[in-house]
Amino acid sequence: MGKALPRSPLAPAGFPELPEVRGLELGVAEAGTRYRGRLDAMLAVLPEGSAVAGVLTRSATASSDVLGCREVLARGGTGRAAILVSAGNANAFTGKAGDGSVAAIRTGVAGAAGVPEARVLTSATGVIGEPLPHDRILAVLDRLAAGGASWEDAANAIRTTDTFPKGAGGRVGGAALAGIAKGSGMIAPDMATMLAYVFTDAAIRADRLQAMLARQAARTFNRITVDSDTSTSDTLLLAATGMAGPVDEAAFEEALHGVLLDLAHQIVRDGEGATKFVTVRVTGAETEGDAERVARAIADSPLVKTAIAGEDPNWGRVVMAVGKSGARADRDRLAIRFGDVLVASDGWVHPGYREEDAAAHMKGREVTIHVNLGLGRAEATVWTCDLTHGYIDINADYRS
Amino acid sequence: MGKALPRSPLAPAGFPELPEVRGLELGVAEAGTRYRGRLDAMLAVLPEGSAVAGVLTRSATASSDVLGCREVLARGGTGRAAILVSAGNANAFTGKAGDGSVAAIRTGVAGAAGVPEARVLTSATGVIGEPLPHDRILAVLDRLAAGGASWEDAANAIRTTDTFPKGAGGRVGGAALAGIAKGSGMIAPDMATMLAYVFTDAAIRADRLQAMLARQAARTFNRITVDSDTSTSDTLLLAATGMAGPVDEAAFEEALHGVLLDLAHQIVRDGEGATKFVTVRVTGAETEGDAERVARAIADSPLVKTAIAGEDPNWGRVVMAVGKSGARADRDRLAIRFGDVLVASDGWVHPGYREEDAAAHMKGREVTIHVNLGLGRAEATVWTCDLTHGYIDINADYRS
């Protein structure tokens, strides 16, 4: 299972204070599917009138749990619902046995929590290709259904090798909004998995909840990258109990954006081996798609990420990444900044550029790369971390 | 300029014997644009009747030299021609000054080698964003034009931090075919650049030469990856002097494929920090495009590449990469082999699989991953290397 990893140097000071979401019951337990002596299962039970929205991995080899979530979400509607998450075994690439585990858990949760089977969502994260011993989860269902868990317990129960629990929340009018996430630690032979669960007691119709979540996931979770690899199990769910009544939906969506972005940034801050939190901002693009393509090419480039690890203001590698992105770009209109330092403009190094200024910015924990393509008004931002020996240690040298 | 790197453990025993290409004159010199005390410039002069074909980087921030090559190739036709390559400075992202350097070199080469300016092709590789001191190249043009260099000298003269010179060749009927290449070493703040020059004395029409080169580049150089980053300067040129007369063109194309593949493999074998040569073969796809997409997703995945570095037969990460590729795949039809060991089939680990068998294969210098998608008859192969601490050392810790 690998050695315990030290807490990320980019971790926040502590777990945040999160508001109570009316009608939501959180339960946690030690199921022991893989880990021993720690919380590894979480159950969220949602009351009558609840709506659930979700964004799931686009992987063609998605896990049985993801396939199950897709079915539940496709049905839509409101009513009692439950979300069960277990950590330690991903139940991915386990063939028909994986589908069977999901079915068994859904039946069990439906009975224990008084929820229709067709409204039970499940997630699993951890080792891949091993059968999920789901009897161990069934054995702790009563404890999970008893509720009473804190947000921090719930965030801890869904961790795999995350080095800190992740939570974020806020208020919109009289309604509360709070969520937890896990990622992107890893245990060989596992793959990183991003899971996030956000709850509100605002009353919002299921179809509008889904539309908001899709829009805001695209601008938050879908704009982070640690190593460009996509998990078979990525799951983001948003549930609304409705018990605080209607809210201003524009204000709600803005608050939702803030919570999703906060959780997404925490995942980057726990990226494997990360020592720098990197913001890649691209402006002056012809379209937002082009801006995102360039930002992602920079944020995914191993050469850019190793240069950041080495605290090297290597703008040549940024030019390279712009060029390979597939977006429209013009060498002679590019401007590149590290932090506030203008490095390159008009197709060449800026006349006033002094490498020591950019090098000073690169020494900080927070690095910003800003590329202005000089072609239009569209922009996009992608967040990532550096690529260090720690990444190789975690993924090559540690064995389960 | 970084410390000299040790010779790659994947390097061939020595430089191969290459045939003489009639009519081709190779010259080398020490221009000293960046390096001291080593060959760093190469000139190939081609006689009357020569045709030249090329495949160049698709980067939107391509170097001035690449833009110049595009112009020359677009004109087509046959006649005397020259190719000048210098190592140490990429002349990339140097604005209008870069275009000026190319123009000055073309004028100089035209005079020294008796070649029309419109048929002088140039390449440069090395540090980016610094003006190319092209006067130093002009100063050694007479020596370059004097010819008489060996293939090995020419291969050495185009190296940057390559740990060995790269050459490959063969015969087709009465004609010779031989080429040299460089890549993918790196000096911070440089980016890896792939350059390759292949020559023949066969007589082949320029348009057919170009068509063959495009087809075979797609199956060789465009199917290797070290770190998924694309240089601003990648250049592959093929020149035919015609002095050996016509050949069977199907046989020629097959020989060309062999030479290009050999050079491409040598570049992977000199990949930064590489300790394993990895063949990723995908069969059973609906289309060749899908097969290539899956093979590339596996070969570019940092998680797969670190697992290979750790000699870990981590088939879960292969499943992940298949899933993220965007190609059509069906979890329950996948079969995965490491070497000859069947690891997974029918959506789960193979019943007879013993991890020690796959682990034994992973300990070798040559690793093969074979994925059968079980959907159709199309296939593709991509070659790569592992991702090791050596890659981080070269790209993060070394500074120029």
JSON list of C-alpha atoms in Angstrom, two decimals, chain A residues 58-64 67 91-99 128-131 186-192 227-232 272 297 300-304 306-307 309-317 319-324 327-332 334 336 344-349 355 359 387-399, chain B residues 58-64 67 91-99 128-131 186-192 227-232 272 297 300-304 306-307 309-317 319-324 327-332 334 336 344-349 355 359 387-399:
[
{"chain": "A", "resi": 58, "resn": "ARG", "atom": "CA", "xyz": [-15.70, 10.41, -20.10]},
{"chain": "A", "resi": 59, "resn": "SER", "atom": "CA", "xyz": [-13.45, 7.33, -19.96]},
{"chain": "A", "resi": 60, "resn": "ALA", "atom": "CA", "xyz": [-14.44, 4.52, -22.34]},
{"chain": "A", "resi": 61, "resn": "THR", "atom": "CA", "xyz": [-13.36, 2.09, -19.61]},
{"chain": "A", "resi": 62, "resn": "ALA", "atom": "CA", "xyz": [-15.48, 3.68, -16.86]},
{"chain": "A", "resi": 63, "resn": "SER", "atom": "CA", "xyz": [-15.97, 1.72, -13.64]},
{"chain": "A", "resi": 64, "resn": "SER", "atom": "CA", "xyz": [-19.17, -0.16, -12.73]},
{"chain": "A", "resi": 67, "resn": "LEU", "atom": "CA", "xyz": [-22.07, 3.31, -15.09]},
{"chain": "A", "resi": 91, "resn": "ASN", "atom": "CA", "xyz": [-14.16, -1.71, -8.40]},
{"chain": "A", "resi": 92, "resn": "ALA", "atom": "CA", "xyz": [-12.88, -0.86, -11.89]},
{"chain": "A", "resi": 93, "resn": "PHE", "atom": "CA", "xyz": [-12.07, -3.40, -14.61]},
{"chain": "A", "resi": 94, "resn": "THR", "atom": "CA", "xyz": [-13.60, -6.14, -12.50]},
{"chain": "A", "resi": 95, "resn": "GLY", "atom": "CA", "xyz": [-15.93, -7.33, -15.24]},
{"chain": "A", "resi": 96, "resn": "LYS", "atom": "CA", "xyz": [-19.42, -8.54, -14.41]},
{"chain": "A", "resi": 97, "resn": "ALA", "atom": "CA", "xyz": [-18.36, -9.06, -10.77]},
{"chain": "A", "resi": 98, "resn": "GLY", "atom": "CA", "xyz": [-18.01, -5.27, -10.49]},
{"chain": "A", "resi": 99, "resn": "ASP", "atom": "CA", "xyz": [-21.55, -4.75, -11.73]},
{"chain": "A", "resi": 128, "resn": "ILE", "atom": "CA", "xyz": [-8.05, -1.48, -9.77]},
{"chain": "A", "resi": 129, "resn": "GLY", "atom": "CA", "xyz": [-8.73, -4.97, -11.10]},
{"chain": "A", "resi": 130, "resn": "GLU", "atom": "CA", "xyz": [-9.35, -6.64, -7.74]},
{"chain": "A", "resi": 131, "resn": "PRO", "atom": "CA", "xyz": [-12.84, -7.82, -6.76]},
{"chain": "A", "resi": 186, "resn": "MET", "atom": "CA", "xyz": [-2.21, 7.23, -5.62]},
{"chain": "A", "resi": 187, "resn": "ILE", "atom": "CA", "xyz": [-1.30, 3.76, -4.47]},
{"chain": "A", "resi": 188, "resn": "ALA", "atom": "CA", "xyz": [0.42, 1.54, -7.02]},
{"chain": "A", "resi": 189, "resn": "PRO", "atom": "CA", "xyz": [-1.16, -0.13, -8.87]},
{"chain": "A", "resi": 190, "resn": "ASP", "atom": "CA", "xyz": [-3.94, 2.41, -8.58]},
{"chain": "A", "resi": 191, "resn": "MET", "atom": "CA", "xyz": [-4.73, 5.41, -10.69]},
{"chain": "A", "resi": 192, "resn": "ALA", "atom": "CA", "xyz": [-5.60, 8.80, -9.31]},
{"chain": "A", "resi": 227, "resn": "ASP", "atom": "CA", "xyz": [-0.47, 14.52, -15.02]},
{"chain": "A", "resi": 228, "resn": "SER", "atom": "CA", "xyz": [-2.99, 14.55, -17.91]},
{"chain": "A", "resi": 229, "resn": "ASP", "atom": "CA", "xyz": [-4.20, 11.06, -17.01]},
{"chain": "A", "resi": 230, "resn": "THR", "atom": "CA", "xyz": [-7.96, 10.52, -16.71]},
{"chain": "A", "resi": 231, "resn": "SER", "atom": "CA", "xyz": [-9.35, 8.14, -14.12]},
{"chain": "A", "resi": 232, "resn": "THR", "atom": "CA", "xyz": [-11.94, 5.46, -14.85]},
{"chain": "A", "resi": 272, "resn": "GLU", "atom": "CA", "xyz": [1.58, 13.80, -6.49]},
{"chain": "A", "resi": 297, "resn": "ALA", "atom": "CA", "xyz": [-0.91, 22.34, -23.52]},
{"chain": "A", "resi": 300, "resn": "ASP", "atom": "CA", "xyz": [0.27, 19.30, -19.35]},
{"chain": "A", "resi": 301, "resn": "SER", "atom": "CA", "xyz": [3.74, 19.76, -20.83]},
{"chain": "A", "resi": 302, "resn": "PRO", "atom": "CA", "xyz": [6.31, 17.65, -18.95]},
{"chain": "A", "resi": 303, "resn": "LEU", "atom": "CA", "xyz": [9.01, 20.07, -20.10]},
{"chain": "A", "resi": 304, "resn": "VAL", "atom": "CA", "xyz": [7.21, 23.12, -18.69]},
{"chain": "A", "resi": 306, "resn": "THR", "atom": "CA", "xyz": [9.93, 20.06, -14.88]},
{"chain": "A", "resi": 307, "resn": "ALA", "atom": "CA", "xyz": [11.24, 23.58, -15.56]},
{"chain": "A", "resi": 309, "resn": "ALA", "atom": "CA", "xyz": [10.13, 22.23, -10.48]},
{"chain": "A", "resi": 310, "resn": "GLY", "atom": "CA", "xyz": [13.65, 23.48, -11.23]},
{"chain": "A", "resi": 311, "resn": "GLU", "atom": "CA", "xyz": [12.53, 27.12, -10.62]},
{"chain": "A", "resi": 312, "resn": "ASP", "atom": "CA", "xyz": [13.66, 27.90, -14.16]},
{"chain": "A", "resi": 313, "resn": "PRO", "atom": "CA", "xyz": [11.75, 30.72, -15.96]},
{"chain": "A", "resi": 314, "resn": "ASN", "atom": "CA", "xyz": [12.02, 28.69, -19.16]},
{"chain": "A", "resi": 315, "resn": "TRP", "atom": "CA", "xyz": [9.85, 30.68, -21.54]},
{"chain": "A", "resi": 316, "resn": "GLY", "atom": "CA", "xyz": [11.20, 28.75, -24.56]},
{"chain": "A", "resi": 317, "resn": "ARG", "atom": "CA", "xyz": [9.26, 25.72, -23.34]},
{"chain": "A", "resi": 319, "resn": "VAL", "atom": "CA", "xyz": [6.54, 28.93, -26.65]},
{"chain": "A", "resi": 320, "resn": "MET", "atom": "CA", "xyz": [6.92, 25.27, -27.59]},
{"chain": "A", "resi": 321, "resn": "ALA", "atom": "CA", "xyz": [3.70, 24.34, -25.76]},
{"chain": "A", "resi": 322, "resn": "VAL", "atom": "CA", "xyz": [1.78, 27.20, -27.41]},
{"chain": "A", "resi": 323, "resn": "GLY", "atom": "CA", "xyz": [2.98, 25.92, -30.76]},
{"chain": "A", "resi": 324, "resn": "LYS", "atom": "CA", "xyz": [1.94, 22.31, -30.22]},
{"chain": "A", "resi": 327, "resn": "ALA", "atom": "CA", "xyz": [-4.78, 26.55, -31.39]},
{"chain": "A", "resi": 328, "resn": "ARG", "atom": "CA", "xyz": [-4.27, 29.51, -33.69]},
{"chain": "A", "resi": 329, "resn": "ALA", "atom": "CA", "xyz": [-1.17, 31.45, -32.59]},
{"chain": "A", "resi": 330, "resn": "ASP", "atom": "CA", "xyz": [1.20, 33.96, -34.17]},
{"chain": "A", "resi": 331, "resn": "ARG", "atom": "CA", "xyz": [4.80, 33.90, -33.01]},
{"chain": "A", "resi": 332, "resn": "ASP", "atom": "CA", "xyz": [5.17, 37.64, -33.54]},
{"chain": "A", "resi": 334, "resn": "LEU", "atom": "CA", "xyz": [2.80, 36.44, -28.31]},
{"chain": "A", "resi": 336, "resn": "ILE", "atom": "CA", "xyz": [4.58, 35.83, -22.01]},
{"chain": "A", "resi": 344, "resn": "ALA", "atom": "CA", "xyz": [8.68, 37.94, -24.15]},
{"chain": "A", "resi": 345, "resn": "SER", "atom": "CA", "xyz": [6.72, 40.12, -26.52]},
{"chain": "A", "resi": 346, "resn": "ASP", "atom": "CA", "xyz": [6.49, 40.69, -30.26]},
{"chain": "A", "resi": 347, "resn": "GLY", "atom": "CA", "xyz": [8.04, 37.32, -31.02]},
{"chain": "A", "resi": 348, "resn": "TRP", "atom": "CA", "xyz": [11.20, 37.75, -28.99]},
{"chain": "A", "resi": 349, "resn": "VAL", "atom": "CA", "xyz": [12.54, 38.25, -25.49]},
{"chain": "A", "resi": 355, "resn": "GLU", "atom": "CA", "xyz": [16.19, 36.72, -15.89]},
{"chain": "A", "resi": 359, "resn": "ALA", "atom": "CA", "xyz": [13.68, 33.60, -11.41]},
{"chain": "A", "resi": 387, "resn": "LEU", "atom": "CA", "xyz": [6.53, 17.66, -12.05]},
{"chain": "A", "resi": 388, "resn": "THR", "atom": "CA", "xyz": [9.12, 16.55, -9.52]},
{"chain": "A", "resi": 389, "resn": "HIS", "atom": "CA", "xyz": [11.16, 13.59, -8.35]},
{"chain": "A", "resi": 390, "resn": "GLY", "atom": "CA", "xyz": [8.32, 13.08, -5.85]},
{"chain": "A", "resi": 391, "resn": "TYR", "atom": "CA", "xyz": [5.97, 12.17, -8.74]},
{"chain": "A", "resi": 392, "resn": "ILE", "atom": "CA", "xyz": [8.42, 9.52, -9.96]},
{"chain": "A", "resi": 393, "resn": "ASP", "atom": "CA", "xyz": [8.90, 8.26, -6.40]},
{"chain": "A", "resi": 394, "resn": "ILE", "atom": "CA", "xyz": [5.17, 7.84, -5.83]},
{"chain": "A", "resi": 395, "resn": "ASN", "atom": "CA", "xyz": [4.42, 6.26, -9.19]},
{"chain": "A", "resi": 396, "resn": "ALA", "atom": "CA", "xyz": [7.52, 4.25, -10.07]},
{"chain": "A", "resi": 397, "resn": "ASP", "atom": "CA", "xyz": [9.30, 3.36, -6.87]},
{"chain": "A", "resi": 398, "resn": "TYR", "atom": "CA", "xyz": [6.46, 2.64, -4.41]},
{"chain": "A", "resi": 399, "resn": "ARG", "atom": "CA", "xyz": [4.79, -0.77, -4.79]},
{"chain": "B", "resi": 58, "resn": "ARG", "atom": "CA", "xyz": [3.16, 21.29, -37.30]},
{"chain": "B", "resi": 59, "resn": "SER", "atom": "CA", "xyz": [3.98, 23.74, -34.49]},
{"chain": "B", "resi": 60, "resn": "ALA", "atom": "CA", "xyz": [2.24, 27.12, -34.76]},
{"chain": "B", "resi": 61, "resn": "THR", "atom": "CA", "xyz": [5.43, 28.67, -33.37]},
{"chain": "B", "resi": 62, "resn": "ALA", "atom": "CA", "xyz": [7.76, 27.03, -35.90]},
{"chain": "B", "resi": 63, "resn": "SER", "atom": "CA", "xyz": [11.29, 28.36, -36.19]},
{"chain": "B", "resi": 64, "resn": "SER", "atom": "CA", "xyz": [12.52, 30.63, -38.98]},
{"chain": "B", "resi": 67, "resn": "LEU", "atom": "CA", "xyz": [9.46, 28.39, -42.38]},
{"chain": "B", "resi": 91, "resn": "ASN", "atom": "CA", "xyz": [17.16, 30.20, -34.02]},
{"chain": "B", "resi": 92, "resn": "ALA", "atom": "CA", "xyz": [13.59, 29.81, -32.72]},
{"chain": "B", "resi": 93, "resn": "PHE", "atom": "CA", "xyz": [11.48, 32.63, -31.27]},
{"chain": "B", "resi": 94, "resn": "THR", "atom": "CA", "xyz": [14.09, 35.15, -32.35]},
{"chain": "B", "resi": 95, "resn": "GLY", "atom": "CA", "xyz": [11.62, 37.31, -34.24]},
{"chain": "B", "resi": 96, "resn": "LYS", "atom": "CA", "xyz": [12.65, 39.04, -37.44]},
{"chain": "B", "resi": 97, "resn": "ALA", "atom": "CA", "xyz": [16.32, 38.57, -36.49]},
{"chain": "B", "resi": 98, "resn": "GLY", "atom": "CA", "xyz": [15.80, 34.84, -36.93]},
{"chain": "B", "resi": 99, "resn": "ASP", "atom": "CA", "xyz": [14.44, 35.33, -40.44]},
{"chain": "B", "resi": 128, "resn": "ILE", "atom": "CA", "xyz": [15.84, 28.98, -27.99]},
{"chain": "B", "resi": 129, "resn": "GLY", "atom": "CA", "xyz": [15.27, 32.73, -27.89]},
{"chain": "B", "resi": 130, "resn": "GLU", "atom": "CA", "xyz": [18.89, 33.79, -28.34]},
{"chain": "B", "resi": 131, "resn": "PRO", "atom": "CA", "xyz": [20.06, 35.43, -31.57]},
{"chain": "B", "resi": 186, "resn": "MET", "atom": "CA", "xyz": [18.09, 18.54, -24.21]},
{"chain": "B", "resi": 187, "resn": "ILE", "atom": "CA", "xyz": [19.98, 21.39, -22.64]},
{"chain": "B", "resi": 188, "resn": "ALA", "atom": "CA", "xyz": [18.00, 23.72, -20.38]},
{"chain": "B", "resi": 189, "resn": "PRO", "atom": "CA", "xyz": [16.55, 26.06, -21.55]},
{"chain": "B", "resi": 190, "resn": "ASP", "atom": "CA", "xyz": [16.30, 24.13, -24.81]},
{"chain": "B", "resi": 191, "resn": "MET", "atom": "CA", "xyz": [13.62, 21.86, -26.06]},
{"chain": "B", "resi": 192, "resn": "ALA", "atom": "CA", "xyz": [14.23, 18.51, -27.69]},
{"chain": "B", "resi": 227, "resn": "ASP", "atom": "CA", "xyz": [7.45, 13.13, -23.53]},
{"chain": "B", "resi": 228, "resn": "SER", "atom": "CA", "xyz": [4.60, 14.22, -25.84]},
{"chain": "B", "resi": 229, "resn": "ASP", "atom": "CA", "xyz": [6.19, 17.64, -26.36]},
{"chain": "B", "resi": 230, "resn": "THR", "atom": "CA", "xyz": [6.55, 18.87, -29.95]},
{"chain": "B", "resi": 231, "resn": "SER", "atom": "CA", "xyz": [9.56, 20.93, -30.97]},
{"chain": "B", "resi": 232, "resn": "THR", "atom": "CA", "xyz": [9.39, 24.17, -32.93]},
{"chain": "B", "resi": 272, "resn": "GLU", "atom": "CA", "xyz": [15.98, 11.69, -21.83]},
{"chain": "B", "resi": 297, "resn": "ALA", "atom": "CA", "xyz": [-2.51, 7.51, -25.07]},
{"chain": "B", "resi": 300, "resn": "ASP", "atom": "CA", "xyz": [2.22, 9.31, -23.54]},
{"chain": "B", "resi": 301, "resn": "SER", "atom": "CA", "xyz": [0.72, 8.43, -20.14]},
{"chain": "B", "resi": 302, "resn": "PRO", "atom": "CA", "xyz": [3.03, 9.52, -17.31]},
{"chain": "B", "resi": 303, "resn": "LEU", "atom": "CA", "xyz": [1.44, 6.87, -15.10]},
{"chain": "B", "resi": 304, "resn": "VAL", "atom": "CA", "xyz": [2.16, 4.06, -17.57]},
{"chain": "B", "resi": 306, "resn": "THR", "atom": "CA", "xyz": [6.55, 5.63, -14.49]},
{"chain": "B", "resi": 307, "resn": "ALA", "atom": "CA", "xyz": [5.17, 2.14, -13.88]},
{"chain": "B", "resi": 309, "resn": "ALA", "atom": "CA", "xyz": [10.41, 2.64, -14.98]},
{"chain": "B", "resi": 310, "resn": "GLY", "atom": "CA", "xyz": [9.45, 0.85, -11.75]},
{"chain": "B", "resi": 311, "resn": "GLU", "atom": "CA", "xyz": [9.29, -2.51, -13.62]},
{"chain": "B", "resi": 312, "resn": "ASP", "atom": "CA", "xyz": [5.67, -2.79, -12.49]},
{"chain": "B", "resi": 313, "resn": "PRO", "atom": "CA", "xyz": [3.29, -4.72, -14.82]},
{"chain": "B", "resi": 314, "resn": "ASN", "atom": "CA", "xyz": [0.59, -2.19, -13.98]},
{"chain": "B", "resi": 315, "resn": "TRP", "atom": "CA", "xyz": [-2.18, -3.15, -16.34]},
{"chain": "B", "resi": 316, "resn": "GLY", "atom": "CA", "xyz": [-4.71, -0.97, -14.48]},
{"chain": "B", "resi": 317, "resn": "ARG", "atom": "CA", "xyz": [-2.92, 2.10, -15.83]},
{"chain": "B", "resi": 319, "resn": "VAL", "atom": "CA", "xyz": [-6.85, 0.25, -18.96]},
{"chain": "B", "resi": 320, "resn": "MET", "atom": "CA", "xyz": [-7.00, 3.88, -17.78]},
{"chain": "B", "resi": 321, "resn": "ALA", "atom": "CA", "xyz": [-5.06, 5.07, -20.84]},
{"chain": "B", "resi": 322, "resn": "VAL", "atom": "CA", "xyz": [-7.29, 3.07, -23.21]},
{"chain": "B", "resi": 323, "resn": "GLY", "atom": "CA", "xyz": [-10.28, 4.72, -21.58]},
{"chain": "B", "resi": 324, "resn": "LYS", "atom": "CA", "xyz": [-9.01, 8.28, -21.90]},
{"chain": "B", "resi": 327, "resn": "ALA", "atom": "CA", "xyz": [-11.13, 5.87, -29.27]},
{"chain": "B", "resi": 328, "resn": "ARG", "atom": "CA", "xyz": [-13.98, 3.38, -29.23]},
{"chain": "B", "resi": 329, "resn": "ALA", "atom": "CA", "xyz": [-13.30, 0.65, -26.67]},
{"chain": "B", "resi": 330, "resn": "ASP", "atom": "CA", "xyz": [-15.31, -1.91, -24.77]},
{"chain": "B", "resi": 331, "resn": "ARG", "atom": "CA", "xyz": [-14.13, -2.86, -21.30]},
{"chain": "B", "resi": 332, "resn": "ASP", "atom": "CA", "xyz": [-15.40, -6.41, -21.68]},
{"chain": "B", "resi": 334, "resn": "LEU", "atom": "CA", "xyz": [-10.09, -5.80, -24.05]},
{"chain": "B", "resi": 336, "resn": "ILE", "atom": "CA", "xyz": [-3.79, -6.88, -22.52]},
{"chain": "B", "resi": 344, "resn": "ALA", "atom": "CA", "xyz": [-6.26, -9.33, -18.82]},
{"chain": "B", "resi": 345, "resn": "SER", "atom": "CA", "xyz": [-9.05, -10.54, -21.06]},
{"chain": "B", "resi": 346, "resn": "ASP", "atom": "CA", "xyz": [-12.84, -10.27, -21.19]},
{"chain": "B", "resi": 347, "resn": "GLY", "atom": "CA", "xyz": [-12.85, -7.22, -18.95]},
{"chain": "B", "resi": 348, "resn": "TRP", "atom": "CA", "xyz": [-10.93, -8.71, -16.05]},
{"chain": "B", "resi": 349, "resn": "VAL", "atom": "CA", "xyz": [-7.60, -10.16, -15.05]},
{"chain": "B", "resi": 355, "resn": "GLU", "atom": "CA", "xyz": [2.16, -11.42, -11.70]},
{"chain": "B", "resi": 359, "resn": "ALA", "atom": "CA", "xyz": [7.16, -8.81, -13.78]},
{"chain": "B", "resi": 387, "resn": "LEU", "atom": "CA", "xyz": [9.78, 8.09, -17.48]},
{"chain": "B", "resi": 388, "resn": "THR", "atom": "CA", "xyz": [12.51, 8.09, -14.86]},
{"chain": "B", "resi": 389, "resn": "HIS", "atom": "CA", "xyz": [14.31, 10.26, -12.33]},
{"chain": "B", "resi": 390, "resn": "GLY", "atom": "CA", "xyz": [16.82, 10.82, -15.14]},
{"chain": "B", "resi": 391, "resn": "TYR", "atom": "CA", "xyz": [14.18, 12.77, -17.08]},
{"chain": "B", "resi": 392, "resn": "ILE", "atom": "CA", "xyz": [13.58, 15.05, -14.09]},
{"chain": "B", "resi": 393, "resn": "ASP", "atom": "CA", "xyz": [17.34, 15.42, -13.57]},
{"chain": "B", "resi": 394, "resn": "ILE", "atom": "CA", "xyz": [17.92, 16.48, -17.16]},
{"chain": "B", "resi": 395, "resn": "ASN", "atom": "CA", "xyz": [14.97, 18.84, -17.38]},
{"chain": "B", "resi": 396, "resn": "ALA", "atom": "CA", "xyz": [14.58, 20.31, -13.90]},
{"chain": "B", "resi": 397, "resn": "ASP", "atom": "CA", "xyz": [17.92, 20.13, -12.15]},
{"chain": "B", "resi": 398, "resn": "TYR", "atom": "CA", "xyz": [20.41, 20.93, -14.92]},
{"chain": "B", "resi": 399, "resn": "ARG", "atom": "CA", "xyz": [20.73, 24.61, -15.86]}
]
